[in-house]
JSON list of C-alpha atoms in Angstrom, two decimals:
[
{"chain": "V", "resi": 24, "resn": "MET", "atom": "CA", "xyz": [0.07, 0.01, -0.04]},
{"chain": "V", "resi": 25, "resn": "LYS", "atom": "CA", "xyz": [1.22, 3.46, -0.88]},
{"chain": "V", "resi": 26, "resn": "ALA", "atom": "CA", "xyz": [1.85, 6.12, 1.80]},
{"chain": "V", "resi": 27, "resn": "ASP", "atom": "CA", "xyz": [-0.54, 9.09, 1.73]},
{"chain": "V", "resi": 28, "resn": "SER", "atom": "CA", "xyz": [2.32, 11.15, 0.34]},
{"chain": "V", "resi": 29, "resn": "ASP", "atom": "CA", "xyz": [2.69, 8.90, -2.67]},
{"chain": "V", "resi": 30, "resn": "MET", "atom": "CA", "xyz": [-1.12, 9.04, -3.54]},
{"chain": "V", "resi": 31, "resn": "PRO", "atom": "CA", "xyz": [-2.08, 11.53, -6.31]},
{"chain": "V", "resi": 32, "resn": "ARG", "atom": "CA", "xyz": [-3.80, 14.48, -4.56]},
{"chain": "V", "resi": 33, "resn": "LEU", "atom": "CA", "xyz": [-6.91, 15.98, -6.35]},
{"chain": "V", "resi": 34, "resn": "SER", "atom": "CA", "xyz": [-7.29, 19.67, -6.07]},
{"chain": "V", "resi": 35, "resn": "PRO", "atom": "CA", "xyz": [-10.45, 20.92, -4.40]},
{"chain": "V", "resi": 36, "resn": "SER", "atom": "CA", "xyz": [-12.04, 21.74, -7.84]},
{"chain": "V", "resi": 37, "resn": "MET", "atom": "CA", "xyz": [-11.10, 18.26, -9.16]},
{"chain": "V", "resi": 38, "resn": "ARG", "atom": "CA", "xyz": [-12.78, 16.70, -6.09]},
{"chain": "V", "resi": 39, "resn": "HIS", "atom": "CA", "xyz": [-15.87, 18.88, -6.58]},
{"chain": "V", "resi": 40, "resn": "GLN", "atom": "CA", "xyz": [-16.01, 17.77, -10.25]},
{"chain": "V", "resi": 41, "resn": "GLU", "atom": "CA", "xyz": [-15.74, 14.12, -9.19]},
{"chain": "V", "resi": 42, "resn": "ALA", "atom": "CA", "xyz": [-18.61, 14.67, -6.75]},
{"chain": "V", "resi": 43, "resn": "LEU", "atom": "CA", "xyz": [-20.72, 16.25, -9.35]},
{"chain": "V", "resi": 44, "resn": "ALA", "atom": "CA", "xyz": [-20.07, 13.57, -11.76]},
{"chain": "V", "resi": 45, "resn": "ASN", "atom": "CA", "xyz": [-21.32, 11.07, -9.26]},
{"chain": "V", "resi": 46, "resn": "LEU", "atom": "CA", "xyz": [-24.69, 12.95, -8.70]},
{"chain": "V", "resi": 47, "resn": "LYS", "atom": "CA", "xyz": [-26.46, 11.55, -11.74]},
{"chain": "V", "resi": 48, "resn": "GLY", "atom": "CA", "xyz": [-30.07, 10.81, -10.76]},
{"chain": "V", "resi": 49, "resn": "GLU", "atom": "CA", "xyz": [-29.64, 12.70, -7.52]},
{"chain": "V", "resi": 50, "resn": "GLN", "atom": "CA", "xyz": [-31.72, 15.70, -6.35]},
{"chain": "V", "resi": 51, "resn": "VAL", "atom": "CA", "xyz": [-29.60, 18.91, -5.68]},
{"chain": "V", "resi": 52, "resn": "ALA", "atom": "CA", "xyz": [-30.24, 22.50, -5.02]},
{"chain": "V", "resi": 53, "resn": "ALA", "atom": "CA", "xyz": [-29.81, 24.55, -8.26]},
{"chain": "V", "resi": 54, "resn": "ARG", "atom": "CA", "xyz": [-29.80, 28.27, -8.85]},
{"chain": "V", "resi": 55, "resn": "VAL", "atom": "CA", "xyz": [-31.79, 28.66, -11.88]},
{"chain": "V", "resi": 56, "resn": "THR", "atom": "CA", "xyz": [-31.47, 32.39, -12.42]},
{"chain": "V", "resi": 57, "resn": "GLN", "atom": "CA", "xyz": [-28.81, 34.27, -14.38]},
{"chain": "V", "resi": 58, "resn": "GLU", "atom": "CA", "xyz": [-25.79, 35.86, -12.68]},
{"chain": "V", "resi": 59, "resn": "ASN", "atom": "CA", "xyz": [-27.15, 39.39, -13.15]},
{"chain": "V", "resi": 60, "resn": "ALA", "atom": "CA", "xyz": [-30.65, 38.61, -11.82]},
{"chain": "V", "resi": 61, "resn": "GLU", "atom": "CA", "xyz": [-32.00, 40.82, -8.99]},
{"chain": "V", "resi": 62, "resn": "LYS", "atom": "CA", "xyz": [-32.83, 37.81, -6.84]},
{"chain": "V", "resi": 63, "resn": "ASP", "atom": "CA", "xyz": [-31.46, 34.29, -6.71]},
{"chain": "V", "resi": 64, "resn": "GLU", "atom": "CA", "xyz": [-34.08, 31.48, -7.35]},
{"chain": "V", "resi": 65, "resn": "TRP", "atom": "CA", "xyz": [-33.08, 28.09, -5.94]},
{"chain": "V", "resi": 66, "resn": "VAL", "atom": "CA", "xyz": [-35.09, 24.99, -6.60]},
{"chain": "V", "resi": 67, "resn": "ILE", "atom": "CA", "xyz": [-34.71, 21.23, -6.18]},
{"chain": "V", "resi": 68, "resn": "VAL", "atom": "CA", "xyz": [-33.81, 19.57, -9.57]},
{"chain": "V", "resi": 69, "resn": "LYS", "atom": "CA", "xyz": [-32.59, 16.12, -10.60]},
{"chain": "V", "resi": 70, "resn": "VAL", "atom": "CA", "xyz": [-29.05, 15.76, -12.07]},
{"chain": "V", "resi": 71, "resn": "ILE", "atom": "CA", "xyz": [-29.32, 14.31, -15.73]},
{"chain": "V", "resi": 72, "resn": "HIS", "atom": "CA", "xyz": [-25.76, 14.77, -17.00]},
{"chain": "V", "resi": 73, "resn": "PHE", "atom": "CA", "xyz": [-22.36, 16.31, -16.09]},
{"chain": "V", "resi": 74, "resn": "ASP", "atom": "CA", "xyz": [-20.18, 17.28, -19.07]},
{"chain": "V", "resi": 75, "resn": "ARG", "atom": "CA", "xyz": [-16.52, 17.07, -17.79]},
{"chain": "V", "resi": 76, "resn": "GLU", "atom": "CA", "xyz": [-15.29, 19.15, -20.85]},
{"chain": "V", "resi": 77, "resn": "THR", "atom": "CA", "xyz": [-17.51, 22.13, -20.56]},
{"chain": "V", "resi": 78, "resn": "LYS", "atom": "CA", "xyz": [-18.15, 21.62, -16.68]},
{"chain": "V", "resi": 79, "resn": "VAL", "atom": "CA", "xyz": [-21.79, 22.18, -17.34]},
{"chain": "V", "resi": 80, "resn": "ILE", "atom": "CA", "xyz": [-24.45, 20.28, -15.43]},
{"chain": "V", "resi": 81, "resn": "GLU", "atom": "CA", "xyz": [-27.79, 19.25, -17.12]},
{"chain": "V", "resi": 82, "resn": "VAL", "atom": "CA", "xyz": [-30.65, 19.28, -14.64]},
{"chain": "V", "resi": 83, "resn": "LEU", "atom": "CA", "xyz": [-34.41, 18.59, -14.77]},
{"chain": "V", "resi": 84, "resn": "ASP", "atom": "CA", "xyz": [-36.91, 20.60, -12.74]},
{"chain": "V", "resi": 85, "resn": "GLU", "atom": "CA", "xyz": [-39.55, 17.90, -12.22]},
{"chain": "V", "resi": 86, "resn": "GLU", "atom": "CA", "xyz": [-42.17, 20.21, -10.73]},
{"chain": "V", "resi": 87, "resn": "PRO", "atom": "CA", "xyz": [-41.93, 23.67, -12.29]},
{"chain": "V", "resi": 88, "resn": "GLY", "atom": "CA", "xyz": [-44.14, 26.26, -10.73]},
{"chain": "V", "resi": 89, "resn": "ASP", "atom": "CA", "xyz": [-47.57, 27.17, -11.93]},
{"chain": "V", "resi": 90, "resn": "ASP", "atom": "CA", "xyz": [-46.30, 30.36, -13.60]},
{"chain": "V", "resi": 91, "resn": "GLU", "atom": "CA", "xyz": [-44.05, 28.35, -16.04]},
{"chain": "V", "resi": 92, "resn": "GLU", "atom": "CA", "xyz": [-45.25, 28.39, -19.61]},
{"chain": "V", "resi": 93, "resn": "GLY", "atom": "CA", "xyz": [-46.09, 24.87, -20.83]},
{"chain": "V", "resi": 94, "resn": "GLY", "atom": "CA", "xyz": [-46.52, 23.38, -17.47]},
{"chain": "V", "resi": 95, "resn": "GLY", "atom": "CA", "xyz": [-44.21, 20.48, -18.11]},
{"chain": "V", "resi": 96, "resn": "GLN", "atom": "CA", "xyz": [-40.81, 19.54, -16.73]},
{"chain": "V", "resi": 97, "resn": "ARG", "atom": "CA", "xyz": [-38.07, 21.95, -17.50]},
{"chain": "V", "resi": 98, "resn": "LYS", "atom": "CA", "xyz": [-34.26, 21.37, -18.24]},
{"chain": "V", "resi": 99, "resn": "TYR", "atom": "CA", "xyz": [-31.46, 23.63, -17.44]},
{"chain": "V", "resi": 100, "resn": "LYS", "atom": "CA", "xyz": [-27.76, 23.68, -18.30]},
{"chain": "V", "resi": 101, "resn": "LEU", "atom": "CA", "xyz": [-25.98, 25.25, -15.45]},
{"chain": "V", "resi": 102, "resn": "PRO", "atom": "CA", "xyz": [-22.39, 25.89, -14.35]},
{"chain": "V", "resi": 103, "resn": "MET", "atom": "CA", "xyz": [-21.03, 23.99, -11.34]},
{"chain": "V", "resi": 104, "resn": "SER", "atom": "CA", "xyz": [-21.29, 27.05, -9.20]},
{"chain": "V", "resi": 105, "resn": "HIS", "atom": "CA", "xyz": [-25.06, 26.95, -9.42]},
{"chain": "V", "resi": 106, "resn": "ILE", "atom": "CA", "xyz": [-25.27, 23.51, -7.89]},
{"chain": "V", "resi": 107, "resn": "ILE", "atom": "CA", "xyz": [-25.23, 22.53, -4.20]},
{"chain": "V", "resi": 108, "resn": "PRO", "atom": "CA", "xyz": [-25.52, 18.82, -3.36]},
{"chain": "V", "resi": 109, "resn": "PHE", "atom": "CA", "xyz": [-27.80, 17.92, -0.55]},
{"chain": "V", "resi": 110, "resn": "PRO", "atom": "CA", "xyz": [-26.73, 15.80, 2.34]},
{"chain": "V", "resi": 111, "resn": "LYS", "atom": "CA", "xyz": [-27.75, 12.11, 2.07]},
{"chain": "V", "resi": 112, "resn": "ARG", "atom": "CA", "xyz": [-30.96, 11.22, 3.79]},
{"chain": "V", "resi": 113, "resn": "SER", "atom": "CA", "xyz": [-29.55, 7.85, 4.67]},
{"chain": "V", "resi": 114, "resn": "ASP", "atom": "CA", "xyz": [-26.22, 9.29, 5.87]},
{"chain": "V", "resi": 115, "resn": "SER", "atom": "CA", "xyz": [-26.66, 12.01, 8.66]},
{"chain": "V", "resi": 116, "resn": "THR", "atom": "CA", "xyz": [-22.84, 12.15, 9.02]},
{"chain": "V", "resi": 117, "resn": "SER", "atom": "CA", "xyz": [-22.75, 13.81, 5.53]},
{"chain": "V", "resi": 118, "resn": "ALA", "atom": "CA", "xyz": [-24.85, 16.71, 6.84]},
{"chain": "V", "resi": 119, "resn": "GLN", "atom": "CA", "xyz": [-23.23, 19.94, 8.08]},
{"chain": "V", "resi": 120, "resn": "ASP", "atom": "CA", "xyz": [-24.29, 20.94, 11.49]},
{"chain": "V", "resi": 121, "resn": "PHE", "atom": "CA", "xyz": [-25.63, 24.50, 11.47]},
{"chain": "V", "resi": 122, "resn": "GLY", "atom": "CA", "xyz": [-25.71, 26.23, 14.85]},
{"chain": "V", "resi": 123, "resn": "LEU", "atom": "CA", "xyz": [-28.34, 28.42, 16.41]},
{"chain": "V", "resi": 124, "resn": "GLY", "atom": "CA", "xyz": [-28.63, 31.67, 14.50]},
{"chain": "V", "resi": 125, "resn": "LYS", "atom": "CA", "xyz": [-26.75, 30.41, 11.39]},
{"chain": "V", "resi": 126, "resn": "GLN", "atom": "CA", "xyz": [-28.05, 31.50, 8.06]},
{"chain": "V", "resi": 127, "resn": "VAL", "atom": "CA", "xyz": [-28.84, 28.67, 5.69]},
{"chain": "V", "resi": 128, "resn": "LEU", "atom": "CA", "xyz": [-30.49, 27.87, 2.33]},
{"chain": "V", "resi": 129, "resn": "ALA", "atom": "CA", "xyz": [-33.50, 25.43, 2.99]},
{"chain": "V", "resi": 130, "resn": "LEU", "atom": "CA", "xyz": [-36.54, 23.94, 1.30]},
{"chain": "V", "resi": 131, "resn": "TYR", "atom": "CA", "xyz": [-39.60, 25.82, 2.22]},
{"chain": "V", "resi": 132, "resn": "PRO", "atom": "CA", "xyz": [-42.15, 23.24, 3.48]},
{"chain": "V", "resi": 133, "resn": "GLY", "atom": "CA", "xyz": [-44.76, 22.08, 0.75]},
{"chain": "V", "resi": 134, "resn": "THR", "atom": "CA", "xyz": [-42.71, 23.49, -2.17]},
{"chain": "V", "resi": 135, "resn": "THR", "atom": "CA", "xyz": [-39.68, 22.71, -4.26]},
{"chain": "V", "resi": 136, "resn": "ALA", "atom": "CA", "xyz": [-38.18, 26.03, -3.77]},
{"chain": "V", "resi": 137, "resn": "LEU", "atom": "CA", "xyz": [-35.34, 26.98, -1.30]},
{"chain": "V", "resi": 138, "resn": "TYR", "atom": "CA", "xyz": [-35.11, 30.27, 0.60]},
{"chain": "V", "resi": 139, "resn": "ARG", "atom": "CA", "xyz": [-32.87, 31.89, 3.04]},
{"chain": "V", "resi": 140, "resn": "ALA", "atom": "CA", "xyz": [-33.62, 30.97, 6.76]},
{"chain": "V", "resi": 141, "resn": "THR", "atom": "CA", "xyz": [-32.05, 31.17, 10.18]},
{"chain": "V", "resi": 142, "resn": "VAL", "atom": "CA", "xyz": [-31.72, 28.24, 12.46]},
{"chain": "V", "resi": 143, "resn": "ALA", "atom": "CA", "xyz": [-34.01, 28.92, 15.38]},
{"chain": "V", "resi": 144, "resn": "GLN", "atom": "CA", "xyz": [-33.33, 25.88, 17.55]},
{"chain": "V", "resi": 145, "resn": "GLN", "atom": "CA", "xyz": [-30.28, 23.69, 17.97]},
{"chain": "V", "resi": 146, "resn": "ARG", "atom": "CA", "xyz": [-30.70, 20.14, 16.83]},
{"chain": "V", "resi": 147, "resn": "LYS", "atom": "CA", "xyz": [-30.13, 17.50, 19.52]},
{"chain": "V", "resi": 148, "resn": "ARG", "atom": "CA", "xyz": [-29.17, 14.66, 17.17]},
{"chain": "V", "resi": 149, "resn": "LYS", "atom": "CA", "xyz": [-27.82, 14.60, 13.53]},
{"chain": "V", "resi": 150, "resn": "ILE", "atom": "CA", "xyz": [-30.99, 12.95, 12.33]},
{"chain": "V", "resi": 151, "resn": "ASP", "atom": "CA", "xyz": [-33.26, 15.65, 13.79]},
{"chain": "V", "resi": 152, "resn": "ASP", "atom": "CA", "xyz": [-35.10, 18.06, 11.55]},
{"chain": "V", "resi": 153, "resn": "TYR", "atom": "CA", "xyz": [-34.04, 21.74, 11.73]},
{"chain": "V", "resi": 154, "resn": "VAL", "atom": "CA", "xyz": [-36.29, 24.32, 13.25]},
{"chain": "V", "resi": 155, "resn": "LEU", "atom": "CA", "xyz": [-36.05, 27.37, 10.94]},
{"chain": "V", "resi": 156, "resn": "GLU", "atom": "CA", "xyz": [-37.41, 30.89, 10.63]},
{"chain": "V", "resi": 157, "resn": "PHE", "atom": "CA", "xyz": [-37.58, 31.84, 6.90]},
{"chain": "V", "resi": 158, "resn": "ASP", "atom": "CA", "xyz": [-36.87, 35.33, 5.80]},
{"chain": "V", "resi": 159, "resn": "ASP", "atom": "CA", "xyz": [-39.92, 37.25, 4.56]},
{"chain": "V", "resi": 160, "resn": "ASP", "atom": "CA", "xyz": [-42.31, 34.68, 6.17]},
{"chain": "V", "resi": 161, "resn": "GLU", "atom": "CA", "xyz": [-44.01, 37.06, 8.68]},
{"chain": "V", "resi": 162, "resn": "GLU", "atom": "CA", "xyz": [-47.29, 36.31, 10.20]},
{"chain": "V", "resi": 163, "resn": "GLU", "atom": "CA", "xyz": [-49.86, 39.19, 10.34]},
{"chain": "V", "resi": 164, "resn": "ASP", "atom": "CA", "xyz": [-48.43, 40.23, 13.80]},
{"chain": "V", "resi": 165, "resn": "GLY", "atom": "CA", "xyz": [-44.93, 40.48, 12.31]},
{"chain": "V", "resi": 166, "resn": "SER", "atom": "CA", "xyz": [-43.62, 37.38, 14.07]},
{"chain": "V", "resi": 167, "resn": "LEU", "atom": "CA", "xyz": [-41.74, 34.65, 12.12]},
{"chain": "V", "resi": 168, "resn": "PRO", "atom": "CA", "xyz": [-43.26, 31.16, 12.41]},
{"chain": "V", "resi": 169, "resn": "GLN", "atom": "CA", "xyz": [-40.81, 28.34, 13.15]},
{"chain": "V", "resi": 170, "resn": "ARG", "atom": "CA", "xyz": [-40.98, 25.59, 10.58]},
{"chain": "V", "resi": 171, "resn": "LEU", "atom": "CA", "xyz": [-39.54, 22.14, 10.62]},
{"chain": "V", "resi": 172, "resn": "VAL", "atom": "CA", "xyz": [-37.27, 21.13, 7.65]},
{"chain": "V", "resi": 173, "resn": "PRO", "atom": "CA", "xyz": [-35.49, 17.75, 7.31]},
{"chain": "V", "resi": 174, "resn": "PHE", "atom": "CA", "xyz": [-31.72, 17.93, 7.77]},
{"chain": "V", "resi": 175, "resn": "HIS", "atom": "CA", "xyz": [-31.20, 16.61, 4.20]},
{"chain": "V", "resi": 176, "resn": "ARG", "atom": "CA", "xyz": [-32.91, 19.69, 2.70]},
{"chain": "V", "resi": 177, "resn": "VAL", "atom": "CA", "xyz": [-30.72, 22.34, 4.48]},
{"chain": "V", "resi": 178, "resn": "VAL", "atom": "CA", "xyz": [-27.41, 23.61, 3.04]},
{"chain": "V", "resi": 179, "resn": "GLY", "atom": "CA", "xyz": [-25.10, 26.44, 3.69]},
{"chain": "V", "resi": 180, "resn": "LEU", "atom": "CA", "xyz": [-26.06, 29.82, 2.35]},
{"chain": "V", "resi": 181, "resn": "PRO", "atom": "CA", "xyz": [-24.13, 30.48, -0.76]},
{"chain": "V", "resi": 182, "resn": "GLU", "atom": "CA", "xyz": [-21.74, 33.56, -0.63]},
{"chain": "V", "resi": 183, "resn": "GLY", "atom": "CA", "xyz": [-23.34, 36.66, -2.16]},
{"chain": "V", "resi": 184, "resn": "HIS", "atom": "CA", "xyz": [-26.84, 35.16, -1.99]},
{"chain": "V", "resi": 185, "resn": "LYS", "atom": "CA", "xyz": [-29.47, 37.65, -3.19]},
{"chain": "V", "resi": 186, "resn": "GLN", "atom": "CA", "xyz": [-33.13, 37.31, -2.00]}
]
């Protein structure tokens, strides 16, 4: 067996490419808006193909919103920077642990859209759901309702996120 120092080391971007290549058929978070858009729109999509040459990921939005023309499934070709893999439901150790007050990007319950939220309650175990308060989700009295979101539908808030 080779020593660690003899093993070829992959750069972080190469490791990221390898991870993306292995996501075919998996659901991921994807930013489906252009770089210059006023707001970022993140949705759950399924990875169809990763082109190693162009570093473009083809994804399928299986449940586009009601406002989509045509109403059918929609495909996108996105750069790697627009994709965030979700933690595996079956492997809670793959999930990041976000502390109280941490800003995250999470699936809004009952939708396929992800929005910025704040962790409102510390999880006791890795398999527990997160208790989150979503931005712009005020009740009539101005309070933010606390919503349960499965740990495998919560990811770190991307740098420069616009909402």
